[in-house]
XYZ file of C-alpha atoms in Angstrom:
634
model
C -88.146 1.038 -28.388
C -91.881 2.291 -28.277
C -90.697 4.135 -24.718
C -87.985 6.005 -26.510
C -89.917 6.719 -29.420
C -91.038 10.647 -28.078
C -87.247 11.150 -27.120
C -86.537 10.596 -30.887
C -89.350 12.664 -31.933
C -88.301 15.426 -29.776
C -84.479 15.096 -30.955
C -85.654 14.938 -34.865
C -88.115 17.986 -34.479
C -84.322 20.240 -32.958
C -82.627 18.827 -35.394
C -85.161 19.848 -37.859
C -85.391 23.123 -36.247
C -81.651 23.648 -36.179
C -81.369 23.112 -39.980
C -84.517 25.610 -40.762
C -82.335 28.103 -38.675
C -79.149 27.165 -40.473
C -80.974 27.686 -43.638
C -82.772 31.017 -42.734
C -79.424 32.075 -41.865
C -78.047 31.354 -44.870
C -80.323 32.888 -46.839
C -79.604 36.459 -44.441
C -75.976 35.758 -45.154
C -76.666 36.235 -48.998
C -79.360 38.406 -49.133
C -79.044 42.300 -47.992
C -81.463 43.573 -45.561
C -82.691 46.814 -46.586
C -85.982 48.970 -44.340
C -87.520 52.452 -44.627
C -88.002 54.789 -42.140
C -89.526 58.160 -41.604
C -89.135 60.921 -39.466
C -92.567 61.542 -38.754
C -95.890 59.430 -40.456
C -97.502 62.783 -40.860
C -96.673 66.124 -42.381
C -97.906 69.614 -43.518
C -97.977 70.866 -46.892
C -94.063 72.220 -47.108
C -92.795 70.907 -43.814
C -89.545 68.508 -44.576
C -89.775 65.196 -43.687
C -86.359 62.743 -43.704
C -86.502 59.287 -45.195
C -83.875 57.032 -43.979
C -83.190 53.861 -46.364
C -80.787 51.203 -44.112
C -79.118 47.973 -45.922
C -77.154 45.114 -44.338
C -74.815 43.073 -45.918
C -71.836 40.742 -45.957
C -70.684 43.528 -48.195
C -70.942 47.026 -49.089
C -74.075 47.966 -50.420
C -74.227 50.506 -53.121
C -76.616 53.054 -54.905
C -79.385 53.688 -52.949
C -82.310 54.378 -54.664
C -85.522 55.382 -53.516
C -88.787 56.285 -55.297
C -90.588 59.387 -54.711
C -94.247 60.150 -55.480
C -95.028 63.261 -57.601
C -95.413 66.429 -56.090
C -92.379 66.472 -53.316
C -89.092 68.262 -53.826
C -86.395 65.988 -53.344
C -82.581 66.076 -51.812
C -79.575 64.257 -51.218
C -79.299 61.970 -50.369
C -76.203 61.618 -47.739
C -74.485 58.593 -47.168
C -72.700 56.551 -43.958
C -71.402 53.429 -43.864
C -71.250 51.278 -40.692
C -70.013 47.761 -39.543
C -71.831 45.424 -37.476
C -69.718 42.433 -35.673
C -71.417 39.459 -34.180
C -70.884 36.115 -32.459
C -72.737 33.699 -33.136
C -72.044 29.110 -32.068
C -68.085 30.607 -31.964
C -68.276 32.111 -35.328
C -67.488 35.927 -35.755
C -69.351 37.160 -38.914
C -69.063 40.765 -39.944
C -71.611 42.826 -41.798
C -71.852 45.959 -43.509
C -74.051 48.545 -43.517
C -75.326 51.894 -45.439
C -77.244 54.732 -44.396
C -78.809 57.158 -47.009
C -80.920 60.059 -45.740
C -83.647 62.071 -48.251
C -85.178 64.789 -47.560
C -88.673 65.360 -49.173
C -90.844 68.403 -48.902
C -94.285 68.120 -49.752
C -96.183 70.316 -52.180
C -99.829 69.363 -51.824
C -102.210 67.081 -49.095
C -102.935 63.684 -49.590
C -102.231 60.141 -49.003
C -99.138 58.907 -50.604
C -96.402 55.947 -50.668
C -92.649 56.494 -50.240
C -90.818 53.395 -51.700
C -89.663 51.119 -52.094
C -86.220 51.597 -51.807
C -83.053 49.330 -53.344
C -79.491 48.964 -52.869
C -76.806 47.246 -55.280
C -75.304 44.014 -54.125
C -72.371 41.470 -55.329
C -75.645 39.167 -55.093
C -77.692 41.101 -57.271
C -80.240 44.599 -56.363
C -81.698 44.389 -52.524
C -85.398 45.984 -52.081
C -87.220 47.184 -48.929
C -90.978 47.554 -48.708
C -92.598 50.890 -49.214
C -94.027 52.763 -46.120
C -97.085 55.123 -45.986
C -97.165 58.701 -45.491
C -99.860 61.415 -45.081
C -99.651 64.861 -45.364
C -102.253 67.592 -44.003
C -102.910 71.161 -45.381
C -100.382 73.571 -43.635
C -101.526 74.635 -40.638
C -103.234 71.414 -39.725
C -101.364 70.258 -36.812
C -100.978 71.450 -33.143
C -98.061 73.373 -32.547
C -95.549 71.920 -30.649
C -94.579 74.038 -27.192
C -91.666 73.909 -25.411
C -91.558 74.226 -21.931
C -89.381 73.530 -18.934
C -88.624 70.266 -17.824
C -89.173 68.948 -14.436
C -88.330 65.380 -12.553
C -91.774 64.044 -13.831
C -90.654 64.754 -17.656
C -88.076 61.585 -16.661
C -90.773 58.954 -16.994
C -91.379 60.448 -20.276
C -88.142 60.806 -21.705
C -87.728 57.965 -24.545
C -84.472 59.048 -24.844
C -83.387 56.988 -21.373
C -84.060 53.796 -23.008
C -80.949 54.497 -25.661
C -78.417 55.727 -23.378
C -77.118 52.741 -21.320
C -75.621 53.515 -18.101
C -78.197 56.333 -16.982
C -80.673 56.176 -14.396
C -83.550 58.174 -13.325
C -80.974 60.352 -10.888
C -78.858 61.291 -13.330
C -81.120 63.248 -15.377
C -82.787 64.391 -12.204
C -79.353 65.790 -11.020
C -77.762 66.908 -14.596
C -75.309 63.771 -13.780
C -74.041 61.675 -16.379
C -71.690 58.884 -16.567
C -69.281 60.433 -19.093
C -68.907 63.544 -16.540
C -67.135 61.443 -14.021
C -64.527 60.217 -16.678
C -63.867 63.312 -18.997
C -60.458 62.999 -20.714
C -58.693 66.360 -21.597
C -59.491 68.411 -24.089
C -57.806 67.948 -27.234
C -55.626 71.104 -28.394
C -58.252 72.285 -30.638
C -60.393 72.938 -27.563
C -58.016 75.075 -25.451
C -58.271 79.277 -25.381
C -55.916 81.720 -23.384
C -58.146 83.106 -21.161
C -62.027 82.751 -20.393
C -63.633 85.652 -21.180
C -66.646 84.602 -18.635
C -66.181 82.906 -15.120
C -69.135 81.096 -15.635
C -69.696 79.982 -19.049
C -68.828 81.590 -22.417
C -68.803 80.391 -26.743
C -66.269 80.652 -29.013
C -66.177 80.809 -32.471
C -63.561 80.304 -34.603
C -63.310 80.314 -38.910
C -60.561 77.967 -40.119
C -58.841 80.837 -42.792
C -59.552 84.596 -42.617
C -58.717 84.894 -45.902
C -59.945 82.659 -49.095
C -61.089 82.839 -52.614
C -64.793 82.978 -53.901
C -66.147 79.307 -53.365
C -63.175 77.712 -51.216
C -64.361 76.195 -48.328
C -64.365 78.063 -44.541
C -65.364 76.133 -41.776
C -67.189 77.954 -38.988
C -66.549 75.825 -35.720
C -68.344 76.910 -32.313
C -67.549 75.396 -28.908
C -69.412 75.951 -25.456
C -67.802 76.218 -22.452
C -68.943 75.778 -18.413
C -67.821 76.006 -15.140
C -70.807 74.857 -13.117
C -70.693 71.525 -14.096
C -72.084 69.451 -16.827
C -74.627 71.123 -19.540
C -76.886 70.885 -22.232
C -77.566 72.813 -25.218
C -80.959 74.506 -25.332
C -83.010 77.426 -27.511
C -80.022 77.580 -30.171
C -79.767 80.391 -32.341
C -77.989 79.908 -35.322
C -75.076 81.927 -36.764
C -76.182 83.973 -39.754
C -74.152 84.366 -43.017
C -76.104 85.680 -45.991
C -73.013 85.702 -48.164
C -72.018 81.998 -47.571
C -73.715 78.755 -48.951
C -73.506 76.426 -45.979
C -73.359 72.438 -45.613
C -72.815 70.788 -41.955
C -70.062 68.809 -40.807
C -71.276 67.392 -37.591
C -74.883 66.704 -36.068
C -76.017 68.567 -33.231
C -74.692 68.576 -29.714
C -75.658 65.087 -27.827
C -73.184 63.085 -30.167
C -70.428 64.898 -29.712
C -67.390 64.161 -27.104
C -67.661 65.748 -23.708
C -64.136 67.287 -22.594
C -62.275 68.747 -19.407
C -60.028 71.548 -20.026
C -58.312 73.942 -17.618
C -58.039 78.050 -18.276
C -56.105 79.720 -15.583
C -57.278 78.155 -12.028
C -60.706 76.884 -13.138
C -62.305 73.463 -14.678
C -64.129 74.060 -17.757
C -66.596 71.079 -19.227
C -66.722 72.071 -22.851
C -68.158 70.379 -26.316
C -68.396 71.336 -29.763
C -71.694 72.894 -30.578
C -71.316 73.315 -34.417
C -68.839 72.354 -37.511
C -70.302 74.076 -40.828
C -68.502 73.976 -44.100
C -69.325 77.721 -45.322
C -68.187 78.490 -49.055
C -68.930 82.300 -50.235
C -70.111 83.327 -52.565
C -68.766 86.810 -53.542
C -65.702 88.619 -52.714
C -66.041 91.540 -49.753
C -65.108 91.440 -46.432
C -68.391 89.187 -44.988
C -69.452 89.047 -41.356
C -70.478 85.839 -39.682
C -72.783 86.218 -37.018
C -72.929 85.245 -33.217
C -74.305 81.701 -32.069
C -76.978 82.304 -29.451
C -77.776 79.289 -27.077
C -78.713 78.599 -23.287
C -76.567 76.110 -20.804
C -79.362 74.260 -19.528
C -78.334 72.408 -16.342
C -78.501 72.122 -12.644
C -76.173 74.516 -11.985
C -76.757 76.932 -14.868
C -80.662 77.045 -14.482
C -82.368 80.620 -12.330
C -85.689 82.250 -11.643
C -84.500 84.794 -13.732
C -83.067 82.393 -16.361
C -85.540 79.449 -16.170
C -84.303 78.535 -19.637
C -80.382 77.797 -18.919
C -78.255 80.958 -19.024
C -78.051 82.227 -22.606
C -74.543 83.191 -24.234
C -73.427 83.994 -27.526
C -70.250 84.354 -29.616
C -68.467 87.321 -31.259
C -68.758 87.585 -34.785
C -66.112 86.822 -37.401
C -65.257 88.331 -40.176
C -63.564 86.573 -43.548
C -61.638 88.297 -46.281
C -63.139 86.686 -49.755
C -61.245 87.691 -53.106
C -61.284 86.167 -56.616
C -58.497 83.640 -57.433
C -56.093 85.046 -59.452
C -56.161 86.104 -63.484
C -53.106 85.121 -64.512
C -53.366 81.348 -65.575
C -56.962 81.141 -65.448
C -57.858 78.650 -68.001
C -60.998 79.259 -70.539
C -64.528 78.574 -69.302
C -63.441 78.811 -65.766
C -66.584 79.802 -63.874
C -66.202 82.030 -60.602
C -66.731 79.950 -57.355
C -65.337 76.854 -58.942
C -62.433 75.901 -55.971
C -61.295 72.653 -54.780
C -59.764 69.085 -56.158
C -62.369 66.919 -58.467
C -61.642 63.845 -61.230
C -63.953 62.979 -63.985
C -64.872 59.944 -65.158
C -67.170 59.196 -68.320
C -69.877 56.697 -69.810
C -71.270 56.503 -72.939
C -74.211 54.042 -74.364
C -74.376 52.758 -76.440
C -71.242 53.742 -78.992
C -73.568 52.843 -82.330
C -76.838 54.898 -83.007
C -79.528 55.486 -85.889
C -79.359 59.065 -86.975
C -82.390 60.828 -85.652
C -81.569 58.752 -82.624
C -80.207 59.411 -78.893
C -77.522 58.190 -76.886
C -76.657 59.040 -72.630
C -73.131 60.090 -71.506
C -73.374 59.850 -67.814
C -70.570 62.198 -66.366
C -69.559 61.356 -62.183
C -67.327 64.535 -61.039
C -66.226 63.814 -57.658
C -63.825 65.462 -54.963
C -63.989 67.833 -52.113
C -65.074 71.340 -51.839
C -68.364 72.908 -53.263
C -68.727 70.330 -55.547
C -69.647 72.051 -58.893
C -73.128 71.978 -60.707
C -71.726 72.765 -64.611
C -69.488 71.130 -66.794
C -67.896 72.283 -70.279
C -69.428 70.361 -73.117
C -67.878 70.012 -76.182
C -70.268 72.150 -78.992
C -70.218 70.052 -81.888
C -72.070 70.400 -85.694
C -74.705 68.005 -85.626
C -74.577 66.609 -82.199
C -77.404 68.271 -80.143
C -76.636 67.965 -75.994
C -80.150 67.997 -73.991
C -79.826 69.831 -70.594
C -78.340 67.087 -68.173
C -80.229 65.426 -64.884
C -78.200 65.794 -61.747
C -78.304 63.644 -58.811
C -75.416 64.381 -55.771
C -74.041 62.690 -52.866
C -72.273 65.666 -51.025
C -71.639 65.239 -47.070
C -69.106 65.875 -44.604
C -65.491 63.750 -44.059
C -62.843 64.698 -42.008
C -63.537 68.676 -41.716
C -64.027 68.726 -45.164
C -66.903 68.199 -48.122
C -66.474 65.931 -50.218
C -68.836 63.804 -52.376
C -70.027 63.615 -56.357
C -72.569 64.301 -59.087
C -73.638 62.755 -61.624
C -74.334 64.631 -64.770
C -77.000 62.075 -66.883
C -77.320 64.316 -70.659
C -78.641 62.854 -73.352
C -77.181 63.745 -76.927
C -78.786 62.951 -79.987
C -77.951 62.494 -83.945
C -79.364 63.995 -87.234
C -76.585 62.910 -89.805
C -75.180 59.791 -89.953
C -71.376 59.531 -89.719
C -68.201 58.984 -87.327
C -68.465 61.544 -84.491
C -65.228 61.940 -82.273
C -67.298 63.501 -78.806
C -64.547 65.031 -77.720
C -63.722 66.004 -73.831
C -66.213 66.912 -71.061
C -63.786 69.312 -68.934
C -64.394 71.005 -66.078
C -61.863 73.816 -65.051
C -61.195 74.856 -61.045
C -58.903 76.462 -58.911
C -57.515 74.353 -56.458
C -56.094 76.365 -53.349
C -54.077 73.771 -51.379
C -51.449 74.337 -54.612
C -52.460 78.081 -55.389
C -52.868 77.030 -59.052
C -55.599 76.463 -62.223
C -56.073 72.643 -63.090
C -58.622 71.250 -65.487
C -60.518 68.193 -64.958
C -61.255 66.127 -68.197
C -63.069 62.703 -69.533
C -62.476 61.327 -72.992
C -65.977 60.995 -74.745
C -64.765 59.098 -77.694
C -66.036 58.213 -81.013
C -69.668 56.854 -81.616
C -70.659 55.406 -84.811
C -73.919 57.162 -86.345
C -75.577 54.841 -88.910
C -78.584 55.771 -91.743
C -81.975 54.859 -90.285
C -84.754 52.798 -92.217
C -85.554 56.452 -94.278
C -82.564 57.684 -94.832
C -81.633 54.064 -96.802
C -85.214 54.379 -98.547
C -84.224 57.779 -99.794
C -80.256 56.702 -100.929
C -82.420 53.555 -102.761
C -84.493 55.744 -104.389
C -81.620 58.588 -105.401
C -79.587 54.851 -107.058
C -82.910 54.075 -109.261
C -83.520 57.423 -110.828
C -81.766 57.975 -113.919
C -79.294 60.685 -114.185
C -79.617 64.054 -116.318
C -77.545 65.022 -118.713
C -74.913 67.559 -117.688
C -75.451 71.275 -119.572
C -72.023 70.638 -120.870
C -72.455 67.796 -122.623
C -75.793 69.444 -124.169
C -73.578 72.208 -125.113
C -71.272 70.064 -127.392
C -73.794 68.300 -129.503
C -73.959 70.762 -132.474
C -75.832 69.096 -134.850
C -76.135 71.298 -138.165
C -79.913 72.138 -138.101
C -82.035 74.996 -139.846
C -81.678 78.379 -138.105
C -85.381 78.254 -137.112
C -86.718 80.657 -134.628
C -86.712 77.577 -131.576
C -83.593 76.464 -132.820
C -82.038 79.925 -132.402
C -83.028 80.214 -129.104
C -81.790 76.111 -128.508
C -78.376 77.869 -129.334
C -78.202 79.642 -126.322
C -76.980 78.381 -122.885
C -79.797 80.819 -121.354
C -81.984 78.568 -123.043
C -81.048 75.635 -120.873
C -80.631 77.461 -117.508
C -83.980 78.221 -117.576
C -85.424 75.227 -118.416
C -82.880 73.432 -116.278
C -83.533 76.100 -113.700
C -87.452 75.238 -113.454
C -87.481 71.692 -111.799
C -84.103 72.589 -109.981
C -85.565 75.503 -108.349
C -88.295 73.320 -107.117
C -85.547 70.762 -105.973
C -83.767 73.448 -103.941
C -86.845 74.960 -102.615
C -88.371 71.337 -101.198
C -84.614 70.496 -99.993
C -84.609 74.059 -97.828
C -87.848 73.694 -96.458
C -86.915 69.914 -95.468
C -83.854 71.360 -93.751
C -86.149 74.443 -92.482
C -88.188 72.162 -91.133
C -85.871 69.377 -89.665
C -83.877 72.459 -88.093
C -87.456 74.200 -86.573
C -88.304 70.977 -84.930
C -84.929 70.280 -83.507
C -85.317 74.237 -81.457
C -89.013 73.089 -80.925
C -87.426 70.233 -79.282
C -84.382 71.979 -77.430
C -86.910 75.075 -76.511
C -89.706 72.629 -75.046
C -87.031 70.797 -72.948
C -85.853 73.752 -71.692
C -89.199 75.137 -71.101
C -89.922 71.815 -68.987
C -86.598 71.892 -66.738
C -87.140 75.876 -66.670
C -90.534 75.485 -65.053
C -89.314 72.120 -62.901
C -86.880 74.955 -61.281
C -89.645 77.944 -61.051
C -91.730 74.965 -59.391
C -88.808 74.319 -56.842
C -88.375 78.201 -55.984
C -92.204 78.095 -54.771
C -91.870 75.571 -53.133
C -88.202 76.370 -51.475
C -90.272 80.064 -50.685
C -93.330 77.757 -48.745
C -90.906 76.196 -46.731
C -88.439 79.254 -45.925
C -85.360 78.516 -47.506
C -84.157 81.098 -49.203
C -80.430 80.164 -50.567
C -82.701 77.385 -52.380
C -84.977 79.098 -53.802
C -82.797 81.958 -55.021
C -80.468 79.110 -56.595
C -83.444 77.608 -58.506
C -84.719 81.242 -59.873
C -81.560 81.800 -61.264
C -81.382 78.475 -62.613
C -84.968 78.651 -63.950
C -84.378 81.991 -66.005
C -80.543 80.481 -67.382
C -82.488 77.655 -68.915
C -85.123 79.634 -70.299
C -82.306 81.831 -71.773
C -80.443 78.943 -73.528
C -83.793 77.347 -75.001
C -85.049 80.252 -76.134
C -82.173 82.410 -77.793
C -78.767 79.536 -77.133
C -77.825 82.272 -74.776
C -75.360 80.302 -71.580
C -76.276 83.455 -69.287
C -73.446 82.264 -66.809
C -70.367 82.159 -69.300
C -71.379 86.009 -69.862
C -70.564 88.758 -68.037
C -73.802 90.520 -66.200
C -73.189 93.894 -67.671
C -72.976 92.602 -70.830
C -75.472 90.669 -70.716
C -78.573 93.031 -72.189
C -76.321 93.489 -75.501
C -75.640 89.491 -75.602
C -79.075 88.961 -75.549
C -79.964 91.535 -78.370
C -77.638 89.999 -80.532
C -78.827 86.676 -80.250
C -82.732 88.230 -81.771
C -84.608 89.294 -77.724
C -86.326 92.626 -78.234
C -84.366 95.247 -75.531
C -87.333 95.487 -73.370
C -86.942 91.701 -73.324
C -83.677 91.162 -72.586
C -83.574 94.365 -69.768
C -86.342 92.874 -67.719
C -83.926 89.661 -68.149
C -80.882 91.490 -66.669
C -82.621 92.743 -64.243
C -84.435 90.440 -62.631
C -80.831 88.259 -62.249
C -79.420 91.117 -60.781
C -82.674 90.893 -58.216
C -81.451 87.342 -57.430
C -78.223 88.428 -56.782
C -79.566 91.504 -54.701
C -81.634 89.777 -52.439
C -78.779 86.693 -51.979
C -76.644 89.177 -50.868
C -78.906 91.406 -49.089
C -82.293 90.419 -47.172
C -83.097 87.274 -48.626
C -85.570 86.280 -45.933
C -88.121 89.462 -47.107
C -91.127 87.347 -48.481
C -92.854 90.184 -50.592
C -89.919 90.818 -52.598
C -89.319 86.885 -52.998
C -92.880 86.337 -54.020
C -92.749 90.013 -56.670
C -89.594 88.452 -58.026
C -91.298 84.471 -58.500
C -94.438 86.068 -60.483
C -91.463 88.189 -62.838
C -89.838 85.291 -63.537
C -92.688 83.511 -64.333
C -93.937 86.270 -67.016
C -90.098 86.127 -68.189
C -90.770 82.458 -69.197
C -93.669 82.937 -70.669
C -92.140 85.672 -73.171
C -88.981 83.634 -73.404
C -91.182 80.051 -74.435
C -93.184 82.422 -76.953
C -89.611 84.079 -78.331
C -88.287 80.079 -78.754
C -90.917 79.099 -80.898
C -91.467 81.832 -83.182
């Protein structure tokens, strides 16, 4: 027994081991694995940086959320889902996974922490572990260079170790795998005749004629003779009068095809999908896609580089959806298919209190950033917080918002909310529809003062009504006071006294109450006014203009409806000067206003990318908001 006795030791210590691992497991199965990572550990001031937040679980993991330090703009972020199958003793087990990609842009230098992020599971919220990040002033770091790659830059290529099946002599020859077992080109892929022997791009839009804000999408495929290729020194297509999202990433991911045109073998791939919505009605050009074939075949002394091609432009046909039918509130650009659905907590308030209605519109097209309200006496709505999760599916963009308001309660009462609607044009059926959510009723109940004050109103005895004064007539002696007793005049004035004082404390109460609800309604206003303002800088720092034209316009529309209840978008540009006259800006005021929207719309449609008229139009808007903060509060 003693000789056996380190054969049972040995066999106790696996068996231990084996349960540790069986309960380790275990604990994986339940619990979601969720990490952080970042595109790059350092950053300059205004240069974008993407945060990827992954989670594992047995099942699908839900609302990412990831905490931002101040000073970054933040967006998305996009979502993908993915499946991981595994074998393990026999046993299949099948996991899911999420993706969610941020992108932040930094607004000053420092030090900071991005994290940690969670997920939802069935078993309860999933966190990861915060990861550092540093950013430098701008300007800081070397410049990267391109330059041409040789057979050496193969024992430097990272790339190799994710791309099973290569070796060093493929790259060094432009050989791949996937070249030797192409499958034909699907029908999308196919043209007539190739307009270039030796390689050539083609562009196509996928309508050349839609309504303001219904989705084009802007595909562009390479093809080459020589063999296979690689994209290299892109040029984008331009199209200043379209708001763009992608549909697919960038060539490397995408399928690698053999098609035939006339007597000649073409390799060919799709270079670019972009959803492109416009965004006013004209006949709009889409520019040419410039790139390089980079490959053995394709590569000269006098092209080093590959051998550059572009595409011919196209051209879409944008009008407005049609007038007849258009429902009430329908705002221009509004096109697609979206659903509502509504929250509200909690359904029983304190007056002077608050409550959140949490709106998710969700759908496909250019998913909308305004909904209808319903304007109500006595219900105050605070501008709303908007998060999205727009991407690309199936040619198409599809995704949600979330519309978080906040509405709060100076009476008590039963308050039916009404509908939050949203109206579109959707042009799959060439017809109007209105999306809606039912609100319904929340129960406002008298705070702590208001009871005091009802308590107070039940203990004080009541007056005598003049009437009842009026038909005592006592007989009396006709004495100079009792002549003037007589008279009702008599008792309206000295009824009048203390009632006068009554009315005047009850109207500067409600002068009062109603000044510090607009103090209230102007400062948040003034807060998400300058929040946009903020964004436009920085959108300007980091050379994206369609952002930082969008949050201009949205900074001054905010501004308008603090200061003056003004909703600049539900009225008509050229009336807009008189609109805001009416509702008490001085006409200087409300010109400069006018104006400097129809600068927004000038340079979105025109040279957006001109920097001194950006940065002239950011310091206008900023006096605007000044004036408009200083109009609110007197």
């Amino acid at each position: 027994m003693i000789g056996s006795t380190p054969g049972v030791i040995r066999w106790a210590a696996r068996v231990a081991a084996s349960s540790a691992l069986f309960l380790l497991g275990a604990h994986a199965h339940a619990q979601a694995q969720v990490q952080i990572q970042l595109s790059a550990n350092t950053v300059e001031v205004g240069q974008p940086v993407n945060v990827v937040v992954s989670a594992l679980s047995d099942e699908q993991p839900e609302s990412p959320q990831l905490a931002v330090p101040r000073g970054f703009s933040v967006r998305g972020p996009n979502i993908g889902t993915s499946q991981q199958i595994s074998i393990v003793n026999g046993r299949m087990q099948r996991r899911i996974g999420l993706n969610a990609t941020w992108q932040l842009v930094p607004s000053r230098a420092g030090t900071f922490t991005v994290g940690p992020a969670t997920v939802s599971t069935s078993q309860g919220p999933a966190t990861g572990n915060p990861v550092g990040l540093r950013v430098v002033p701008a300007g800081t770091l070397p410049k990267r260079q391109q330059r041409r790659r040789s057979p050496f830059d193969l024992f430097d290529d990272d790339d190799l170790l994710n791309r099973p099946g290569r070796s060093l002599f493929d790259d060094l020859f432009q050989q791949d795998p996937r070249f030797n077992t192409e499958p034909e080109a699907p029908d999308e892929y196919r043209v007539q005749a190739a307009p270039d022997p030796t390689a050539f791009l083609v562009a196509r839009v996928s309508a050349p004629k839609v309504v303001i804000g219904e989705q084009v999408t802007l595909s562009v495929y390479a093809y080459g003779s020589r063999g296979p290729f690689n994209e290299s020194n892109p040029s984008e297509a331009r199209h200043a009068n379209f708001f763009s999202i992608p549909l697919k990433d960038r060539t490397g991911r995408e399928p690698v095809y053999v098609t035939r045109i006339g007597d000649t073998s073409f390799h060919t791939m799709k270079l670019r999908e972009v959803a492109l919505f416009p965004l006013s009605a004209g006949r709009h050009e889409i520019g040419p896609m410039k790139v390089h074939f980079y490959g053995n075949q394709y590569l000269s002394r006098q092209f080093p580089e590959g051998l550059p091609r572009e595409s011919l432009p196209q051209y879409v046909e944008v009008v407005e959806p049609p007038l007849a039918g258009r429902p009430s509130g329908y705002v221009l650009g509004d096109v697609g298919d979206y659903s509502l659905e509504a929250q509200v907590e909690p359904r029983r308030v304190e007056a002077g209190g608050a409550l959140s209605v949490t709106v998710t519109l969700a759908g496909s097209g250019n998913v909308p950033t305004q909904l209808q309200t319903p304007d109500q006496t006595g219900v105050e709505w605070l501008s709303p917080t908007i998060t999205d999760q727009v991407s690309g599916q199936d040619h198409r963009v599809v995704g949600r918002r979330v519309f978080s308001y906040v509405l709060r309660f100076e009476q008590a009462g039963e308050f039916q909310l009404g509908q939050v609607k949203l109206p579109f044009y959707d042009p799959a059926r060439g017809a109007y529809k209105t999306a809606s959510a039912e609100l319904g009723t929340v129960s406002v109940v008298a705070g702590p003062a208001s009871a005091a004050r009802a308590e107070a109103s039940k203990a004080s005895p009541s007056r005598p009504r003049l009437s009842t004064l009026a038909a005592v007539r006592e007989p009396k002696e006709y004495t100079l006071v009792a002549l003037w007793t007589e008279h009702l005049a008599y008792w309206l004035a000295l009824g009048g006294v203390p009632l006068s004082v009554v009315v005047a404390q009850s109207s500067g109460a409600l002068w009062r109450r109603s000044r510090s609800r607009r103090r209230r309604r102007v400062a948040s206003a003034d807060q998400l006014a300058k929040a946009a303002l903020q964004a436009a800088t920085q959108a300007q720092l980091r050379g994206d203009s369609k952002d930082m034209l969008g949050a201009l316009e949205r900074s001054i529309l905010l501004a308008l409806e603090g200061a003056c209840g003004v909703k600049g978008r539900a009225v008509l540009r050229e009336a807009l000067p008189s609109a805001l006259q009416n509702a008490g800006l001085a006409e200087e005021l409300a010109n400069r206003v006018a104006s400097a929207l129809q600068d927004i719309d000038n340079l979105r449609f025109g040279d957006a990318g001109n920097q001194d008229r950006a940065s002239a139009l950011i310091a206008e808007i900023d006096s605007l908001l000044k004036q408009l903060s200083k109009h609110g509060d007197s």
